[in-house]
Amino acid sequence: MRSRSIRLSITILLIFGIAIAALGFKDIDIDIPGIPQIERDGTGPLGLKLGLDLRGGGHLVYQADTGTKFDVTFADEIDVDNFILTLEEARFGEHDLALEGLQLTPLRENRFQIRTDVLVEDDPRNIGLQDVLAEAVGPIALFESSVIEKPTQEQMEGVLDNITNRVNRFGTEEPIIQIFGEDRLIVQLPGASGSITEIGLAEPDQDADSPPAAGREPDIFMELTRILAEAGYEEFEIDFHDEMTFTVRSNTVNSVIQGEALGTITTEIGQVARFAVSSGIDEAKSLIGQTAQLEFKERTCSDFTCTTFTDADIGLTGDDLSRAEAATNPVGIGWVVNLQFNDRGSEIFSELTRRISTAEAQQTKRIAIIMDDRQLLAPVARAHIRDGRTQITGNFNREDARTLAIQVESGRLPVPLRLIQESDVDALLGSESLKNSLIAGLVGLGLVLVFMVIYYRMAGVVSAVALVFYAVTVLAIFKMIPITLELAHIGGFILSIGMAVDANILIFERMKEEVRIGRTLASSMEVGFGRAWPAIRDSNISTMITCLVLLWFGDRLGGGLVTGVAISLFIGVAVSMFTAVVVSRNLLQLLAWVGLSGRINLFTPESLQRNHSDALQTPAPRGGR
């Protein structure tokens, strides 16, 4: 029996040691062959990941775009400003109907797309739009319309899956993406705040005194790090693209600090040709609202310059890709997007390049690569490509190439989205909330421990030790899963602390009852645990079932707060069962074996000690007459 308890004690100490190590190292990277890699690098205390309300970030609300879409192609070159003015001032139809929410998007030369919030179910010519444009702007070669209906539940779920895939691949930590109502999508991006600064150094003049930047990357890195720190940048990282351009990511969004840094860089490093600052949330926004439908078409040019052409559909789209990834340009500077087709796409692409790679075809044939009706490039096929590999080149930096690769591989959104609300959650609010929550948790935990020690004495000390084990283990689980902590998670964690204490109180009260009737301390422990276990089991399992129900409803109804409480409470209750039944029991058994079992005063109040002594000293009643 004692050997079993010793083995159990070693196991408990091992678990506690692993939990302490997990919380002690802020960054964890475990790569053991044969098991999944574990990489944790949270930004909060103890390396925990903090959510939007604790860390700050971006809050975006999208709405499914409904209404009517008009594709207009003019016969001749037009005045775009006149086109816009016409759309703003025109009224259509016999009832003076105005099309609300007009959006104009240039597609290609002389081709435009007009979108409106109004559902125009009849022939668009009945409202006079085509006639007004032809008269005020110019002759129309093609006029087509299509109605964008309200999305179905299945379509919104498809949008949710697609956006989740894009944002997760982008690297945002634990985004919260959920459907709100019938046609809205809420996206919360912890940490997607701050600023992204693209800096490009100008080539120095030959007669200039300053040394050239080429070959000075280590020196520039050290100088730039010092300059940014002195200017007031916080938690920044520098990413070099090449010898003259680099990107700085930081929590700093203060324009005064950025201006000071620009002046110092110009003075101490060299002339700055580009200093572009954007919000960190802009990168994520570029992924969400884009449809990113890629098409490959066979282009036939009318002459060698290909100023006029016709495109033929060959049935090859982004759906035929198996992989898209950003990479450095192997034959030049900058970045490219490498594409790999699946079997069907490889066959079509092979046939296309075989057909248009001949010397004669190269004079008039090209491959048009078009994304969302915008031409990316139209290269000439120089050779027959059989392996289904190609690449998209352009003036891409690393972020442009990575964003394009993610968009292309994730495909078209089932429903077009429109951003209707955008807000940045200040990290200052998060730090204040976290500080207040930690203070509340520590005060509550301290009061509970003081009460347990005063009332239950040595058993209270055992409960305090078990509670420390519980808290460390739960936080380690939060970090290793990982779970992004929000106020809701902290609330569930604090609630589970109270439930963990409840289990110990049930056990200790049963022990007191057994002591009262005259049992020894060791016997009272065994009987008390045995009789308290059914109540602990039933209450905790009932709570865990409730957590699963809350988790199910919260996941489907978009209740982030509900889901957070359910997850943290479920984990807390599960660990509290182990702590009460295994850890507390094992500690009490160890105390009994070291010779404290006869000292009842260390475990029970004074009144119980007297009752116990009376029970031991009272002679057994004699038999009746």
Coordinates of C-alpha atoms in Angstrom, one line a residue:
M1 CA 0.0 0.0 0.0
R2 CA 2.8 2.4 1.0
S3 CA 4.8 1.6 -2.2
R4 CA 1.7 2.4 -4.3
S5 CA 1.4 5.7 -2.4
I6 CA 5.1 6.5 -3.0
R7 CA 4.7 5.8 -6.7
L8 CA 1.7 8.0 -6.8
S9 CA 3.6 10.8 -5.0
I10 CA 6.4 10.6 -7.6
T11 CA 3.8 10.8 -10.4
I12 CA 2.2 13.9 -8.8
L13 CA 5.6 15.5 -8.3
L14 CA 6.5 14.8 -12.0
I15 CA 3.2 16.3 -13.2
F16 CA 3.8 19.4 -11.0
G17 CA 7.4 19.7 -12.3
I18 CA 6.3 19.5 -15.9
A19 CA 3.6 22.2 -15.2
I20 CA 6.2 24.4 -13.5
A21 CA 8.6 24.0 -16.5
A22 CA 5.8 24.8 -19.0
L23 CA 5.0 28.0 -17.2
G24 CA 8.6 28.9 -16.4
F25 CA 9.8 29.0 -20.0
K26 CA 7.9 31.7 -21.9
D27 CA 8.9 30.2 -25.3
I28 CA 8.6 26.4 -25.8
D29 CA 9.8 24.6 -28.9
I30 CA 9.8 20.8 -28.6
D31 CA 10.6 18.9 -31.8
I32 CA 11.0 15.1 -31.2
P33 CA 10.9 12.7 -34.1
G34 CA 7.7 10.7 -34.2
I35 CA 5.5 13.1 -32.3
P36 CA 3.9 16.4 -33.3
Q37 CA 6.0 19.5 -32.8
I38 CA 5.1 21.6 -29.8
E39 CA 5.8 25.3 -30.3
R40 CA 4.4 27.9 -27.8
D41 CA 5.3 31.5 -27.7
G42 CA 2.5 33.4 -26.0
T43 CA 2.9 37.1 -25.4
G44 CA 1.2 37.3 -22.0
P45 CA 2.4 36.5 -18.4
L46 CA 3.9 33.0 -18.1
G47 CA 3.9 32.8 -21.9
L48 CA 0.1 32.5 -22.0
K49 CA -1.8 33.7 -25.1
L50 CA -4.0 36.7 -24.5
G51 CA -7.2 37.3 -26.3
L52 CA -8.6 40.5 -27.8
D53 CA -10.0 42.0 -24.6
L54 CA -6.7 41.4 -22.8
R55 CA -4.1 42.0 -25.5
G56 CA -5.8 44.3 -27.9
G57 CA -6.2 43.8 -31.6
G58 CA -8.7 44.2 -34.4
H59 CA -12.5 43.8 -34.4
L60 CA -14.1 43.5 -37.8
V61 CA -17.7 43.1 -38.8
Y62 CA -18.5 41.9 -42.4
Q63 CA -21.9 41.7 -44.1
A64 CA -22.8 39.6 -47.0
D65 CA -23.0 41.8 -50.1
T66 CA -26.4 41.6 -51.7
G67 CA -28.0 43.7 -54.5
T68 CA -27.3 43.9 -58.2
K69 CA -24.1 43.8 -60.2
F70 CA -23.7 45.4 -63.6
D71 CA -20.8 44.7 -65.9
V72 CA -20.3 47.6 -68.4
T73 CA -17.8 47.6 -71.3
F74 CA -17.6 50.8 -73.3
A75 CA -16.7 50.8 -76.9
D76 CA -14.2 53.6 -76.6
E77 CA -12.0 55.1 -74.0
I78 CA -14.0 57.2 -71.5
D79 CA -13.6 59.9 -68.9
V80 CA -13.7 58.1 -65.6
D81 CA -14.5 61.2 -63.6
N82 CA -17.5 61.9 -65.8
F83 CA -18.5 58.3 -65.3
I84 CA -18.5 58.7 -61.5
L85 CA -20.3 62.0 -61.6
T86 CA -23.0 60.4 -63.8
L87 CA -23.6 57.6 -61.3
E88 CA -23.8 60.1 -58.4
E89 CA -26.3 62.4 -60.0
A90 CA -28.4 60.1 -62.3
R91 CA -32.0 59.0 -61.5
F92 CA -33.6 56.2 -63.4
G93 CA -37.0 55.1 -64.5
E94 CA -40.5 56.6 -64.5
H95 CA -40.6 56.6 -60.6
D96 CA -37.3 58.5 -60.3
L97 CA -35.7 55.4 -58.7
A98 CA -32.2 56.0 -57.3
L99 CA -29.8 53.1 -57.0
E100 CA -28.4 53.2 -53.5
G101 CA -24.9 52.2 -52.4
L102 CA -23.3 52.4 -55.9
Q103 CA -19.8 51.1 -56.0
L104 CA -17.6 51.4 -59.1
T105 CA -14.8 49.0 -59.7
P106 CA -12.5 49.3 -62.8
L107 CA -11.8 45.8 -64.2
R108 CA -9.8 46.2 -67.4
E109 CA -9.5 48.9 -70.0
N110 CA -13.0 50.4 -70.7
R111 CA -14.6 47.6 -68.5
F112 CA -16.2 48.5 -65.2
Q113 CA -18.3 46.8 -62.6
I114 CA -21.1 48.7 -60.8
R115 CA -22.7 47.3 -57.7
T116 CA -25.8 48.5 -55.8
D117 CA -27.6 47.5 -52.7
V118 CA -30.9 47.5 -54.5
L119 CA -32.2 44.2 -55.9
V120 CA -33.1 45.0 -59.5
E121 CA -35.0 41.9 -60.5
D122 CA -36.4 43.3 -63.8
D123 CA -34.4 43.9 -66.9
P124 CA -31.9 46.7 -66.0
R125 CA -32.8 48.6 -69.2
N126 CA -36.3 49.2 -67.7
I127 CA -34.7 51.5 -65.1
G128 CA -32.8 53.4 -67.8
L129 CA -29.3 52.8 -66.5
Q130 CA -27.9 51.6 -69.8
D131 CA -29.4 54.5 -71.7
V132 CA -28.2 57.1 -69.2
L133 CA -24.6 55.7 -69.3
A134 CA -24.6 55.6 -73.1
E135 CA -25.8 59.1 -73.4
A136 CA -23.7 60.7 -70.7
V137 CA -20.5 58.6 -70.7
G138 CA -20.1 56.9 -74.1
P139 CA -21.2 54.1 -76.4
I140 CA -21.6 50.8 -74.7
A141 CA -20.3 47.6 -76.2
L142 CA -21.6 45.2 -73.6
F143 CA -24.0 45.6 -70.7
E144 CA -24.8 42.7 -68.4
S145 CA -26.4 42.4 -65.0
S146 CA -26.8 39.8 -62.3
V147 CA -28.7 39.7 -59.0
I148 CA -26.8 38.8 -55.8
E149 CA -29.3 37.1 -53.5
K150 CA -29.2 36.9 -49.8
P151 CA -27.0 34.1 -48.6
T152 CA -28.3 30.8 -47.2
Q153 CA -27.1 29.3 -44.0
E154 CA -25.0 26.8 -45.9
Q155 CA -23.3 29.6 -47.8
M156 CA -22.5 31.6 -44.6
E157 CA -21.0 28.4 -43.1
G158 CA -18.9 28.1 -46.2
V159 CA -17.7 31.7 -45.8
L160 CA -16.9 31.0 -42.2
D161 CA -14.8 28.0 -43.1
N162 CA -13.0 29.9 -45.9
I163 CA -12.2 32.9 -43.8
T164 CA -11.0 30.8 -40.9
N165 CA -8.6 28.9 -43.2
R166 CA -7.2 32.2 -44.6
V167 CA -6.7 33.9 -41.2
N168 CA -5.2 30.8 -39.6
R169 CA -2.7 30.4 -42.4
F170 CA -1.9 34.1 -42.1
G171 CA -0.6 33.4 -38.6
T172 CA -2.9 35.4 -36.5
E173 CA -3.0 33.9 -33.0
E174 CA -6.3 32.2 -32.1
P175 CA -8.7 34.4 -34.1
I176 CA -12.3 34.4 -33.1
I177 CA -14.5 34.1 -36.2
Q178 CA -18.3 33.6 -35.9
I179 CA -21.5 34.1 -37.8
F180 CA -23.8 36.9 -36.3
G181 CA -27.4 36.9 -37.4
E182 CA -28.3 35.8 -40.9
D183 CA -25.7 37.6 -43.0
R184 CA -22.9 39.0 -40.8
L185 CA -19.5 37.7 -39.8
I186 CA -17.6 38.9 -36.8
V187 CA -13.8 38.6 -36.9
Q188 CA -11.6 39.3 -33.9
L189 CA -7.9 39.3 -34.4
P190 CA -5.8 39.4 -31.2
G191 CA -2.5 41.1 -31.7
A192 CA -3.5 42.4 -35.2
S193 CA -2.9 46.0 -34.0
G194 CA 0.1 48.1 -33.9
S195 CA 1.9 49.2 -37.0
I196 CA 3.8 47.8 -40.0
T197 CA 6.5 50.1 -41.4
E198 CA 8.1 49.4 -44.8
I199 CA 11.4 51.2 -45.1
G200 CA 13.4 51.5 -48.2
L201 CA 16.8 53.2 -48.3
A202 CA 17.8 55.3 -51.3
E203 CA 20.8 54.5 -53.4
P204 CA 23.6 56.9 -52.3
D205 CA 25.2 59.2 -54.7
Q206 CA 28.7 58.2 -55.9
D207 CA 30.1 61.4 -54.4
A208 CA 28.2 61.1 -51.1
D209 CA 30.2 60.6 -47.9
S210 CA 27.8 58.0 -46.5
P211 CA 28.9 54.4 -47.1
P212 CA 26.7 52.2 -49.4
A213 CA 24.1 50.1 -47.6
A214 CA 24.9 47.0 -49.7
G215 CA 26.8 44.5 -47.5
R216 CA 26.1 46.4 -44.3
E217 CA 23.1 44.4 -43.1
P218 CA 24.5 43.5 -39.7
D219 CA 25.5 47.1 -39.0
I220 CA 22.3 48.5 -40.3
F221 CA 20.3 46.0 -38.1
M222 CA 22.2 47.0 -35.0
E223 CA 21.8 50.7 -35.8
L224 CA 18.2 50.4 -36.6
T225 CA 17.5 48.4 -33.5
R226 CA 19.1 51.2 -31.4
I227 CA 17.3 54.0 -33.2
L228 CA 13.9 52.4 -32.9
A229 CA 14.3 51.6 -29.2
E230 CA 15.5 55.2 -28.4
A231 CA 12.5 56.6 -30.4
G232 CA 10.1 54.6 -28.2
Y233 CA 9.1 51.6 -30.3
E234 CA 7.9 48.7 -28.2
E235 CA 8.1 45.0 -28.9
F236 CA 9.3 45.4 -32.5
E237 CA 11.0 43.1 -34.9
I238 CA 12.9 43.8 -38.0
D239 CA 12.7 41.7 -41.2
F240 CA 15.2 42.4 -44.0
H241 CA 13.9 41.8 -47.6
D242 CA 17.1 42.7 -49.3
E243 CA 20.1 45.0 -48.8
M244 CA 18.0 48.2 -49.1
T245 CA 14.5 47.4 -47.8
F246 CA 13.1 46.0 -44.6
T247 CA 9.9 45.9 -42.6
V248 CA 9.4 46.8 -38.9
R249 CA 6.5 45.3 -37.0
S250 CA 5.7 47.0 -33.7
N251 CA 3.0 47.8 -31.2
T252 CA 3.8 51.4 -31.7
V253 CA 1.3 53.5 -33.7
N254 CA 2.2 56.9 -32.5
S255 CA 3.0 59.2 -35.4
V256 CA 5.3 61.4 -33.4
I257 CA 7.5 58.4 -32.5
Q258 CA 7.5 57.2 -36.1
G259 CA 8.5 60.7 -37.3
E260 CA 11.3 60.8 -34.9
A261 CA 12.6 57.4 -36.0
L262 CA 12.4 58.5 -39.7
G263 CA 14.5 61.6 -39.0
T264 CA 17.1 59.7 -37.1
I265 CA 17.4 56.9 -39.7
T266 CA 17.9 59.6 -42.4
T267 CA 20.6 61.2 -40.4
E268 CA 22.5 58.2 -39.1
I269 CA 21.9 55.4 -41.7
G270 CA 21.1 57.0 -45.0
Q271 CA 18.5 58.7 -47.2
V272 CA 15.1 57.1 -47.0
A273 CA 13.3 56.6 -50.2
R274 CA 10.2 54.9 -48.7
F275 CA 8.7 55.0 -45.3
A276 CA 5.2 53.6 -45.5
V277 CA 3.2 52.9 -42.3
S278 CA 0.1 50.8 -42.2
S279 CA -1.9 49.2 -39.4
G280 CA -1.3 45.6 -38.6
I281 CA -5.0 45.0 -39.1
D282 CA -4.8 46.0 -42.7
E283 CA -2.9 42.9 -43.6
A284 CA -5.6 40.6 -42.2
K285 CA -8.3 42.7 -43.8
S286 CA -6.7 42.2 -47.2
L287 CA -7.2 38.5 -46.8
I288 CA -10.8 38.5 -45.6
G289 CA -12.8 40.6 -48.1
Q290 CA -11.1 39.3 -51.2
T291 CA -12.6 36.6 -53.4
A292 CA -9.3 35.6 -55.0
Q293 CA -10.7 33.5 -57.9
L294 CA -7.8 32.6 -60.2
E295 CA -8.4 31.9 -63.9
F296 CA -6.1 30.8 -66.6
K297 CA -7.1 31.7 -70.2
E298 CA -5.7 31.3 -73.7
R299 CA -5.1 34.7 -75.1
T300 CA -4.9 35.4 -78.8
C301 CA -3.3 38.7 -79.7
S302 CA -4.1 40.6 -82.9
D303 CA -0.4 41.7 -83.2
F304 CA 3.0 41.3 -81.7
T305 CA 2.4 44.1 -79.1
C306 CA -0.9 42.4 -78.0
T307 CA -2.7 45.7 -77.5
T308 CA -6.0 44.1 -78.6
F309 CA -6.8 40.5 -77.9
T310 CA -9.4 37.9 -77.1
D311 CA -9.4 35.5 -74.2
A312 CA -10.7 31.9 -74.5
D313 CA -11.8 29.9 -71.5
I314 CA -9.9 26.6 -71.1
G315 CA -11.6 25.4 -67.9
L316 CA -8.5 26.0 -65.7
T317 CA -9.1 27.9 -62.4
G318 CA -7.7 28.1 -58.9
D319 CA -9.8 25.1 -58.0
D320 CA -7.3 23.0 -60.0
L321 CA -4.4 24.0 -57.8
S322 CA -3.0 21.7 -55.2
R323 CA -0.6 24.2 -53.7
A324 CA 0.4 27.8 -53.8
E325 CA 3.3 29.2 -51.9
A326 CA 5.4 32.3 -51.7
A327 CA 9.1 32.0 -52.5
T328 CA 12.1 34.2 -53.5
N329 CA 12.6 34.8 -57.2
P330 CA 15.3 32.3 -58.3
V331 CA 16.3 34.4 -61.3
G332 CA 16.0 37.9 -59.9
I333 CA 15.1 40.1 -56.9
G334 CA 11.8 40.1 -55.2
W335 CA 9.3 37.4 -54.5
V336 CA 7.1 35.1 -56.6
V337 CA 4.2 32.7 -56.0
N338 CA 4.9 29.1 -57.1
L339 CA 1.8 27.2 -58.2
Q340 CA 1.4 23.4 -58.4
F341 CA -1.7 22.0 -60.3
N342 CA -3.5 18.8 -59.4
D343 CA -3.8 16.0 -61.9
R344 CA -6.6 17.6 -63.8
G345 CA -5.0 21.0 -63.8
S346 CA -1.6 19.6 -64.8
E347 CA -3.2 17.8 -67.8
I348 CA -5.0 21.0 -69.0
F349 CA -1.9 23.2 -68.4
S350 CA 0.3 20.7 -70.2
E351 CA -1.9 20.6 -73.3
L352 CA -2.1 24.5 -73.3
T353 CA 1.6 25.0 -73.1
R354 CA 2.2 22.3 -75.7
R355 CA -0.1 24.0 -78.1
I356 CA 1.1 27.6 -77.7
S357 CA 4.8 27.0 -77.2
T358 CA 5.7 26.5 -80.8
A359 CA 7.7 29.2 -82.5
E360 CA 4.7 30.2 -84.6
A361 CA 2.2 30.3 -81.7
Q362 CA 4.6 32.4 -79.6
Q363 CA 4.0 35.3 -81.9
T364 CA 0.2 35.6 -81.1
K365 CA -0.5 33.3 -78.1
R366 CA -0.1 33.9 -74.4
I367 CA -1.3 32.6 -71.1
A368 CA -3.5 35.1 -69.4
I369 CA -3.5 34.8 -65.6
I370 CA -6.5 36.7 -64.1
M371 CA -7.5 37.0 -60.5
D372 CA -10.9 38.5 -59.7
D373 CA -11.3 39.9 -63.2
R374 CA -7.9 41.7 -62.9
Q375 CA -5.0 40.6 -65.0
L376 CA -1.9 39.6 -63.1
L377 CA 0.3 38.8 -66.1
A378 CA 0.2 37.3 -69.5
P379 CA 3.4 35.5 -70.2
V380 CA 4.5 33.7 -73.4
A381 CA 4.9 30.0 -73.1
R382 CA 8.5 29.3 -74.1
A383 CA 8.4 25.5 -73.5
H384 CA 6.0 22.6 -73.0
I385 CA 5.4 22.3 -69.2
R386 CA 4.5 18.7 -68.3
D387 CA 4.9 18.7 -64.5
G388 CA 2.0 21.1 -63.8
R389 CA 4.3 23.8 -62.2
T390 CA 4.3 27.5 -62.9
Q391 CA 4.7 30.7 -61.1
I392 CA 3.2 34.2 -60.8
T393 CA 5.8 36.9 -61.0
G394 CA 5.4 40.6 -60.4
N395 CA 6.6 43.5 -58.2
F396 CA 5.9 41.5 -55.0
N397 CA 7.5 41.9 -51.7
R398 CA 7.4 39.0 -49.2
E399 CA 4.0 40.0 -47.6
D400 CA 2.4 40.6 -51.1
A401 CA 3.5 37.2 -52.3
R402 CA 2.4 35.5 -49.1
T403 CA -1.0 37.2 -49.1
L404 CA -1.6 36.3 -52.8
A405 CA -0.6 32.7 -52.2
I406 CA -3.1 32.4 -49.3
Q407 CA -5.9 34.0 -51.3
V408 CA -5.3 31.8 -54.3
E409 CA -5.1 28.5 -52.4
S410 CA -8.1 29.2 -50.2
G411 CA -10.2 30.1 -53.3
R412 CA -13.3 32.2 -53.9
L413 CA -15.6 33.1 -51.1
P414 CA -19.1 31.5 -51.5
V415 CA -20.6 35.0 -50.8
P416 CA -19.0 38.4 -51.4
L417 CA -18.4 40.3 -48.2
R418 CA -18.4 44.0 -47.3
L419 CA -16.7 45.5 -44.3
I420 CA -19.3 47.5 -42.3
Q421 CA -17.5 48.1 -39.0
E422 CA -13.8 48.2 -38.0
S423 CA -12.3 49.0 -34.6
D424 CA -9.0 48.7 -32.8
V425 CA -9.1 47.5 -29.2
D426 CA -6.4 49.3 -27.3
A427 CA -4.0 47.1 -25.5
L428 CA -4.1 49.5 -22.5
L429 CA -7.7 48.4 -21.9
G430 CA -6.5 44.8 -22.0
S431 CA -3.6 45.3 -19.5
E432 CA -6.0 47.0 -17.1
S433 CA -8.5 44.2 -17.3
L434 CA -5.8 41.6 -16.9
K435 CA -4.4 43.4 -13.9
N436 CA -7.8 43.8 -12.2
S437 CA -8.6 40.1 -12.9
L438 CA -5.3 38.9 -11.5
I439 CA -5.8 41.0 -8.3
A440 CA -9.3 39.7 -7.9
G441 CA -8.2 36.1 -8.4
L442 CA -5.3 36.4 -6.0
V443 CA -7.4 38.1 -3.3
G444 CA -10.1 35.4 -3.6
L445 CA -7.6 32.6 -3.6
G446 CA -5.8 34.0 -0.5
L447 CA -9.1 34.4 1.5
V448 CA -10.1 30.9 0.7
L449 CA -6.7 29.5 1.7
V450 CA -6.7 31.5 5.0
F451 CA -10.2 30.2 5.9
M452 CA -9.2 26.6 5.1
V453 CA -6.1 26.7 7.2
I454 CA -7.8 28.3 10.2
Y455 CA -10.8 26.1 10.2
Y456 CA -9.4 22.7 9.0
R457 CA -5.8 23.2 10.3
M458 CA -3.5 20.6 8.9
A459 CA -6.1 19.4 6.5
G460 CA -6.5 23.0 5.4
V461 CA -2.7 23.2 4.7
V462 CA -3.1 20.0 2.6
S463 CA -6.0 21.7 0.7
A464 CA -3.8 24.8 0.1
V465 CA -1.0 22.7 -1.3
A466 CA -3.5 20.8 -3.5
L467 CA -5.0 24.1 -4.7
V468 CA -1.6 25.4 -5.7
F469 CA -1.0 22.2 -7.6
Y470 CA -4.4 22.7 -9.2
A471 CA -3.8 26.3 -10.3
V472 CA -0.4 25.6 -11.8
T473 CA -1.6 22.5 -13.7
V474 CA -4.6 24.3 -15.1
L475 CA -2.5 27.3 -16.3
A476 CA 0.0 24.9 -17.9
I477 CA -2.8 23.1 -19.7
F478 CA -4.1 26.5 -21.0
K479 CA -0.6 27.2 -22.3
M480 CA 0.1 23.9 -23.9
I481 CA -3.3 23.3 -25.7
P482 CA -3.1 26.4 -26.3
I483 CA -6.1 28.4 -25.2
T484 CA -6.3 32.1 -25.8
L485 CA -7.2 33.7 -22.5
E486 CA -10.0 36.2 -22.4
L487 CA -11.9 37.6 -19.5
A488 CA -14.5 34.9 -19.9
H489 CA -11.8 32.2 -19.5
I490 CA -10.4 33.9 -16.4
G491 CA -14.0 34.0 -15.0
G492 CA -14.4 30.3 -15.6
F493 CA -11.0 29.5 -14.1
I494 CA -11.8 31.5 -10.9
L495 CA -15.2 29.7 -10.6
S496 CA -13.5 26.3 -10.9
I497 CA -11.2 27.3 -8.0
G498 CA -14.2 27.5 -5.8
M499 CA -15.5 24.2 -7.0
A500 CA -12.1 22.6 -6.3
V501 CA -12.3 23.9 -2.7
D502 CA -15.8 22.5 -2.4
A503 CA -14.5 19.0 -3.1
N504 CA -12.0 19.3 -0.3
I505 CA -14.6 20.6 2.1
L506 CA -16.9 17.6 1.4
I507 CA -14.0 15.2 2.1
F508 CA -12.9 17.0 5.3
E509 CA -16.5 17.2 6.7
R510 CA -16.9 13.5 6.2
M511 CA -13.6 12.9 8.0
K512 CA -14.9 15.0 10.9
E513 CA -18.0 12.9 11.1
E514 CA -15.9 9.7 11.3
V515 CA -13.6 11.2 13.9
R516 CA -16.7 12.2 15.9
I517 CA -17.9 8.6 16.2
G518 CA -14.5 7.5 17.4
R519 CA -12.5 6.4 14.4
T520 CA -8.8 6.9 14.1
L521 CA -7.4 9.6 11.8
A522 CA -6.2 7.1 9.2
S523 CA -9.5 5.2 9.3
S524 CA -11.4 8.5 9.0
M525 CA -9.5 9.5 5.9
E526 CA -10.3 6.3 4.1
V527 CA -13.9 6.2 5.1
G528 CA -14.3 10.0 4.5
F529 CA -12.9 9.8 1.0
G530 CA -15.0 6.8 0.1
R531 CA -18.2 8.4 1.3
A532 CA -17.5 11.8 -0.2
W533 CA -16.5 10.5 -3.6
P534 CA -20.1 9.8 -5.0
A535 CA -21.1 13.4 -4.2
I536 CA -17.9 14.9 -5.7
R537 CA -18.3 12.6 -8.8
D538 CA -22.0 13.4 -9.4
S539 CA -21.7 17.2 -8.9
N540 CA -18.6 17.5 -11.1
I541 CA -19.9 15.3 -13.9
S542 CA -23.1 17.3 -13.9
T543 CA -21.1 20.5 -14.2
M544 CA -19.0 19.0 -17.0
I545 CA -22.1 18.0 -18.9
T546 CA -23.4 21.6 -18.6
C547 CA -20.1 22.9 -19.9
L548 CA -20.4 20.6 -23.0
V549 CA -23.9 21.9 -23.6
L550 CA -22.7 25.5 -23.3
L551 CA -19.7 24.8 -25.6
W552 CA -22.0 23.3 -28.2
F553 CA -24.5 26.2 -28.2
G554 CA -21.8 28.8 -27.9
D555 CA -19.9 27.4 -30.9
R556 CA -23.0 27.4 -33.1
L557 CA -24.7 30.6 -31.9
G558 CA -21.5 32.7 -32.0
G559 CA -21.2 33.2 -28.2
G560 CA -17.5 33.7 -27.7
L561 CA -18.0 34.6 -24.0
V562 CA -20.2 31.5 -23.4
T563 CA -17.6 29.3 -25.1
G564 CA -14.7 30.8 -23.1
V565 CA -16.4 30.1 -19.8
A566 CA -17.4 26.6 -20.8
I567 CA -13.9 25.6 -21.9
S568 CA -12.1 27.0 -18.9
L569 CA -14.7 25.6 -16.4
F570 CA -14.6 22.1 -18.0
I571 CA -10.8 21.9 -17.8
G572 CA -10.9 23.3 -14.2
V573 CA -13.5 20.9 -13.0
A574 CA -11.7 17.9 -14.6
V575 CA -8.4 18.8 -12.9
S576 CA -10.1 19.6 -9.6
M577 CA -11.5 16.0 -9.4
F578 CA -8.0 14.7 -9.8
T579 CA -6.6 17.1 -7.3
A580 CA -9.2 16.4 -4.6
V581 CA -9.4 12.6 -5.0
V582 CA -5.7 11.9 -5.8
V583 CA -3.5 14.7 -4.6
S584 CA -5.3 15.6 -1.3
R585 CA -5.8 12.0 -0.4
N586 CA -2.2 11.1 -1.0
L587 CA -0.9 14.1 1.0
L588 CA -3.1 13.1 4.0
Q589 CA -1.9 9.5 3.8
L590 CA 1.7 10.7 3.9
L591 CA 1.0 12.8 7.0
A592 CA -0.7 9.9 8.7
W593 CA 2.3 7.6 8.0
V594 CA 4.9 10.1 9.3
G595 CA 3.3 9.8 12.8
L596 CA 0.7 12.6 12.8
S597 CA -2.3 10.3 12.9
G598 CA -2.5 10.4 16.7
R599 CA -2.6 14.2 16.9
I600 CA -6.2 14.9 16.3
N601 CA -5.7 18.5 17.3
L602 CA -3.8 19.2 14.1
F603 CA -6.8 18.2 11.9
T604 CA -10.0 19.1 13.8
P605 CA -11.5 22.0 15.8
E606 CA -11.2 21.9 19.6
S607 CA -14.9 21.0 20.1
L608 CA -14.4 17.9 17.9
Q609 CA -11.3 16.9 19.8
R610 CA -13.2 16.9 23.1
N611 CA -16.0 14.9 21.5
H612 CA -13.5 12.4 20.1
S613 CA -11.8 12.1 23.5
D614 CA -15.2 11.5 25.2
A615 CA -16.1 8.9 22.7
L616 CA -12.8 7.1 23.3
Q617 CA -13.2 7.4 27.2
T618 CA -16.9 6.6 27.6
P619 CA -17.3 3.0 28.7
A620 CA -19.5 0.8 26.7
P621 CA -23.1 0.6 28.1
R622 CA -23.8 -2.5 30.1
G623 CA -26.5 -4.9 29.0
G624 CA -30.0 -4.4 30.3
R625 CA -31.8 -6.5 32.8

